[in-house]
XYZ file of C-alpha atoms in Angstrom:
381
model
C 0.000 0.000 0.000
C 1.176 3.538 -0.780
C 2.570 5.478 2.153
C 0.143 8.380 1.764
C -2.802 6.024 1.342
C -1.887 4.347 4.617
C -1.825 7.709 6.370
C -5.106 8.694 4.715
C -6.819 5.541 5.976
C -5.293 5.897 9.437
C -6.748 9.416 9.655
C -10.278 8.650 8.478
C -10.955 5.119 9.744
C -11.250 6.187 13.423
C -13.505 9.080 12.392
C -15.824 6.652 10.624
C -15.910 4.577 13.805
C -16.798 7.709 15.745
C -19.548 8.491 13.228
C -21.023 4.986 13.544
C -21.112 5.271 17.320
C -22.994 8.543 17.017
C -25.801 7.172 14.850
C -26.045 3.648 16.240
C -29.638 2.459 16.689
C -31.158 5.194 14.495
C -33.208 4.641 11.362
C -31.121 6.773 9.008
C -32.811 5.621 5.787
C -33.153 8.470 3.290
C -30.014 10.308 4.370
C -27.064 9.882 1.985
C -23.843 8.353 3.282
C -21.200 10.781 4.530
C -18.871 11.901 1.789
C -15.369 10.844 2.787
C -12.734 12.575 0.615
C -11.562 10.448 -2.284
C -7.860 10.294 -3.042
C -7.172 9.483 -6.676
C -4.914 6.504 -7.318
C -2.194 8.741 -8.789
C -2.149 11.333 -6.005
C 0.778 9.584 -4.316
C 3.027 10.043 -7.355
C 1.673 13.446 -8.457
C 4.210 16.257 -8.495
C 1.560 18.914 -7.881
C -0.540 17.681 -4.985
C -3.937 19.359 -4.969
C -7.364 18.892 -3.401
C -10.684 20.254 -4.653
C -13.315 20.713 -1.958
C -16.917 21.440 -2.906
C -19.918 22.400 -0.824
C -21.799 19.094 -0.827
C -22.927 16.334 -3.118
C -26.486 16.308 -4.391
C -27.428 12.824 -3.307
C -24.634 10.378 -2.638
C -24.271 6.681 -1.828
C -26.698 4.780 0.409
C -25.968 5.322 4.101
C -27.184 1.873 5.160
C -24.865 0.231 2.654
C -22.024 2.406 3.915
C -22.735 1.403 7.516
C -22.677 -2.307 6.613
C -19.253 -1.893 4.986
C -17.950 0.228 7.871
C -19.155 -2.143 10.573
C -17.289 -4.965 8.855
C -14.103 -3.036 8.061
C -13.491 0.619 8.900
C -10.464 0.805 6.621
C -12.417 -0.508 3.652
C -15.111 2.090 4.271
C -12.582 4.900 3.803
C -12.007 3.999 0.162
C -15.154 2.081 -0.772
C -16.334 4.697 -3.287
C -13.021 5.679 -4.850
C -13.925 4.039 -8.171
C -15.991 7.150 -8.857
C -12.648 8.875 -9.473
C -10.333 6.022 -10.405
C -12.663 4.568 -13.042
C -13.507 8.072 -14.271
C -17.213 7.713 -13.539
C -17.254 11.357 -12.541
C -16.639 12.406 -16.153
C -20.340 11.754 -16.781
C -21.622 13.875 -13.901
C -21.411 17.479 -15.098
C -24.556 18.839 -16.770
C -22.451 21.591 -18.335
C -18.887 22.908 -18.206
C -19.656 26.592 -17.697
C -21.168 26.636 -14.193
C -20.493 23.328 -12.431
C -18.033 22.030 -9.859
C -16.541 19.474 -12.222
C -16.484 21.931 -15.093
C -14.186 24.166 -13.045
C -11.881 21.287 -12.088
C -11.514 19.970 -15.633
C -10.929 23.431 -17.075
C -8.352 24.131 -14.389
C -6.505 20.843 -15.008
C -6.530 21.398 -18.772
C -5.106 24.898 -18.399
C -2.630 23.980 -15.655
C -1.182 21.049 -17.620
C -1.511 22.709 -21.057
C -3.934 20.093 -22.415
C -6.774 20.706 -24.826
C -9.973 20.654 -22.754
C -11.845 18.248 -25.046
C -8.861 15.932 -25.161
C -8.717 15.892 -21.368
C -12.335 14.915 -20.773
C -12.574 12.496 -23.700
C -9.190 10.804 -23.838
C -8.318 7.840 -21.635
C -4.670 8.754 -22.257
C -5.081 11.461 -19.609
C -6.318 9.138 -16.882
C -3.136 9.748 -14.906
C -3.935 13.454 -14.481
C -7.651 12.803 -13.987
C -6.830 10.590 -10.977
C -4.043 12.714 -9.487
C -6.045 14.849 -7.040
C -8.292 14.620 -3.967
C -12.013 15.356 -4.036
C -13.821 16.337 -0.853
C -16.805 18.326 0.406
C -17.082 20.912 3.190
C -20.362 19.252 4.177
C -19.889 15.491 4.400
C -23.625 15.213 5.065
C -25.762 17.304 2.749
C -28.103 19.994 4.013
C -31.540 18.768 5.045
C -33.361 20.482 2.194
C -31.161 18.871 -0.460
C -32.059 15.204 -0.026
C -33.288 14.235 3.438
C -36.144 16.773 3.445
C -37.681 15.737 0.112
C -37.573 12.129 1.382
C -39.476 13.101 4.552
C -36.667 12.092 6.893
C -37.294 13.014 10.520
C -35.459 16.352 10.989
C -34.218 15.301 14.440
C -32.662 12.155 12.994
C -30.962 14.215 10.301
C -29.628 16.653 12.910
C -28.169 13.781 14.917
C -26.493 12.357 11.808
C -25.231 15.807 10.901
C -23.723 16.300 14.356
C -22.000 12.934 14.122
C -20.506 13.858 10.742
C -18.833 17.085 11.932
C -15.627 15.137 12.610
C -15.138 14.810 8.838
C -15.699 18.485 8.079
C -12.232 19.980 8.314
C -9.396 20.277 5.840
C -7.111 19.477 8.774
C -7.916 15.812 8.198
C -6.321 16.073 4.770
C -3.454 18.261 5.926
C -2.513 15.868 8.731
C -2.623 12.785 6.534
C -1.722 13.550 2.915
C -0.633 17.216 2.962
C -1.903 18.735 -0.300
C 0.233 21.703 -1.254
C -2.782 23.553 -2.680
C -6.397 23.188 -1.568
C -9.276 24.747 -3.474
C -12.416 25.312 -1.423
C -15.160 25.977 -3.953
C -17.578 27.140 -1.290
C -16.115 30.374 0.025
C -19.118 31.374 2.113
C -19.925 28.055 3.713
C -22.008 28.467 6.857
C -19.914 28.148 10.001
C -22.445 25.803 11.577
C -21.370 23.174 9.076
C -17.675 23.615 9.863
C -17.663 23.447 13.644
C -15.052 21.374 15.408
C -14.712 20.531 19.089
C -11.393 22.335 19.384
C -12.005 25.482 17.340
C -14.407 27.371 15.146
C -13.284 27.028 11.583
C -14.068 29.132 8.533
C -13.995 27.061 5.351
C -12.301 24.364 7.392
C -9.358 26.630 8.200
C -8.354 26.801 11.893
C -8.676 30.398 12.993
C -7.655 30.080 16.630
C -3.918 30.479 16.025
C -3.806 33.511 13.776
C -0.063 34.048 13.930
C 0.431 30.800 12.014
C -2.090 31.690 9.294
C -1.877 34.395 6.665
C -5.332 35.309 5.330
C -5.854 37.733 2.466
C -8.855 38.957 0.529
C -7.219 38.644 -2.868
C -10.127 39.980 -4.897
C -13.303 41.188 -3.180
C -15.279 41.516 -6.398
C -14.422 37.999 -7.555
C -14.794 36.724 -3.966
C -11.347 35.123 -3.834
C -9.787 34.602 -0.427
C -6.357 33.121 0.254
C -5.005 31.393 3.357
C -1.449 30.241 3.985
C -0.869 27.757 6.820
C 2.761 28.395 7.624
C 3.420 25.422 9.890
C 2.127 22.990 7.274
C 3.237 24.931 4.176
C -0.270 24.553 2.763
C -1.953 27.103 0.502
C -5.741 27.401 0.432
C -7.765 29.292 -2.160
C -11.363 29.835 -1.090
C -13.471 30.599 -4.150
C -17.183 30.994 -4.784
C -19.101 27.972 -6.006
C -18.658 27.476 -9.775
C -22.393 28.056 -10.302
C -21.908 31.589 -8.974
C -18.735 31.957 -11.043
C -20.454 31.019 -14.272
C -23.912 32.530 -13.778
C -23.800 35.438 -11.336
C -20.236 36.775 -11.082
C -20.172 38.681 -14.359
C -17.097 36.692 -15.342
C -16.804 33.062 -16.417
C -15.228 29.864 -15.145
C -12.522 30.263 -17.804
C -11.719 33.731 -16.424
C -11.534 32.343 -12.875
C -9.219 29.563 -14.003
C -6.859 32.048 -15.624
C -6.975 34.242 -12.523
C -6.221 31.313 -10.215
C -3.257 30.152 -12.277
C -1.847 33.682 -12.316
C -2.203 33.732 -8.501
C -0.383 30.405 -8.227
C 2.520 31.998 -10.071
C 2.306 35.275 -8.154
C 2.199 33.537 -4.760
C 5.027 31.206 -5.790
C 3.140 28.159 -4.537
C 5.474 25.986 -6.604
C 8.931 26.938 -7.818
C 7.942 25.919 -11.331
C 4.729 24.924 -13.088
C 4.276 22.097 -15.600
C 5.352 22.804 -19.154
C 3.993 19.571 -20.625
C 1.327 17.060 -19.602
C 4.098 14.614 -18.652
C 5.093 16.979 -15.841
C 2.231 15.742 -13.653
C 4.416 13.021 -12.148
C 7.522 13.162 -9.992
C 8.881 15.278 -7.194
C 8.831 19.037 -7.013
C 12.261 20.581 -6.710
C 12.004 22.020 -3.229
C 14.617 24.443 -1.949
C 16.444 23.262 1.179
C 16.807 26.553 2.992
C 19.183 25.131 5.600
C 22.014 24.334 3.201
C 25.126 26.491 3.309
C 24.607 27.285 -0.401
C 21.193 28.758 0.323
C 22.432 30.702 3.346
C 25.304 32.180 1.325
C 22.923 33.429 -1.371
C 20.434 34.733 1.181
C 22.987 36.617 3.260
C 24.585 38.078 0.130
C 21.183 39.270 -1.185
C 20.214 40.641 2.220
C 23.525 42.464 2.592
C 23.103 44.027 -0.851
C 19.596 45.248 0.038
C 20.781 46.655 3.372
C 23.654 48.480 1.711
C 21.440 50.020 -0.973
C 19.154 51.370 1.726
C 21.981 52.453 4.071
C 20.874 50.093 6.798
C 22.602 47.556 9.030
C 21.449 44.399 10.821
C 22.817 42.797 13.965
C 23.707 39.147 14.244
C 20.919 38.778 16.788
C 18.369 40.152 14.315
C 19.634 37.819 11.608
C 19.354 34.903 14.029
C 15.710 35.789 14.716
C 14.976 36.068 11.010
C 16.477 32.621 10.362
C 14.616 31.126 13.329
C 11.232 32.480 12.225
C 11.757 30.924 8.812
C 13.120 27.625 10.194
C 16.572 28.004 8.645
C 18.694 25.631 10.719
C 22.358 25.047 11.497
C 24.274 22.175 9.883
C 23.374 20.056 12.921
C 19.649 20.758 12.497
C 19.239 23.247 15.359
C 18.166 26.873 15.541
C 20.954 29.432 15.695
C 21.431 30.593 19.275
C 19.673 33.636 20.648
C 21.324 36.931 21.542
C 23.525 36.743 18.478
C 25.614 33.809 19.688
C 25.958 30.082 19.035
C 27.071 30.206 15.468
C 25.379 33.211 13.875
C 28.515 35.390 14.002
C 30.560 32.464 12.758
C 28.100 31.946 9.878
C 28.372 35.571 8.774
C 32.171 35.419 8.954
C 32.299 32.171 6.946
C 29.992 33.606 4.267
C 32.146 36.723 4.082
C 35.247 34.528 3.760
C 33.640 32.465 0.971
C 32.950 35.493 -1.226
C 36.298 37.083 -0.408
C 38.234 33.942 -1.323
C 36.270 33.708 -4.566
C 37.342 37.299 -5.341
C 33.744 38.590 -5.227
C 34.974 41.581 -3.284
C 31.798 43.651 -3.717
C 29.650 40.998 -2.017
C 32.249 40.514 0.710
C 32.316 44.278 1.264
C 28.495 44.401 1.463
C 28.475 41.669 4.106
C 31.231 43.340 6.124
C 29.389 46.678 6.155
C 25.792 45.426 6.487
C 26.104 43.245 9.603
C 27.073 44.512 13.042
C 27.377 43.024 16.514
C 25.038 43.655 19.452
C 26.771 46.956 20.134
C 26.275 48.240 16.602
C 29.970 47.785 15.759
C 31.259 46.391 12.482
C 32.463 42.994 13.487
C 32.752 40.893 10.334
C 35.449 42.687 8.317
């Protein structure tokens, strides 16, 4: 079994057990099964790991059937409906491509991987890309009026099932287990009551209780695009309106949104490089190791140049704090010591020596003049 799939199952299987305990003994007939996110079979090997999260399904699998599977094997229940993605059944679901959830996803994938849209949705040769992402919903159990109400389900039974399903309704489940680099939430204004967790109130599934670890920006108020960056997990989240609103009410189009989103991916530098051919879907992204001496040399040289141009200086202690905040570590994997000691002065001196010995005297001069000790004295000449 793939490593990420193991982690995915380990995350969701206990939650399914918790859900079963919450609804045990109830007649839940008429309520669809909870929608557990589906991880495509090629997500593990995908270079660009993404998840697309909608608002809710409009009718889903039978809940009684789901409960039978789950009571026999919780792990099997996690992935029991993944053929909807892996056998490309979902290609038949969209009623149109201009205002639907799947229309947005397919148009995004076609644009992102430089594939003709019609070729993508009609050609089996693109199955690898079409099974390389995760599909989830902010509401694992649909709203009452969508399916349970028209089937005359007891509202109190539905409420109990809904309460039991809250454990699924957080992107943290995905972040903890399979760590998508980019998550699209195509339900920007989801009601908070559907995204409550025991430990925090969440907006669009994003934990809001530890604000210093989360950067949130209203990217475009008119287009209703919001962006969140979860620093500790290095996860980017784009909260967008539902594609129906995009295509029918926004005054733009899904194609316009797709182009906007891809430009934001570039602008926000979510990945160091984007695919240039469809074959680029697979492999590992070239991540920068910011703790290597090569990186630290370049960074200190660039920083020194900027300081010099602006007639500013920085102490070793301030540099140490900057490196610590950004998790740039020593060669032994530790933070540089506080108060300007434990290696930070030595690092600056070694970087200065490197550029001096390589006869890059301008960079060496910048470093010597830009960095000072705790007393404001030039200490690295």
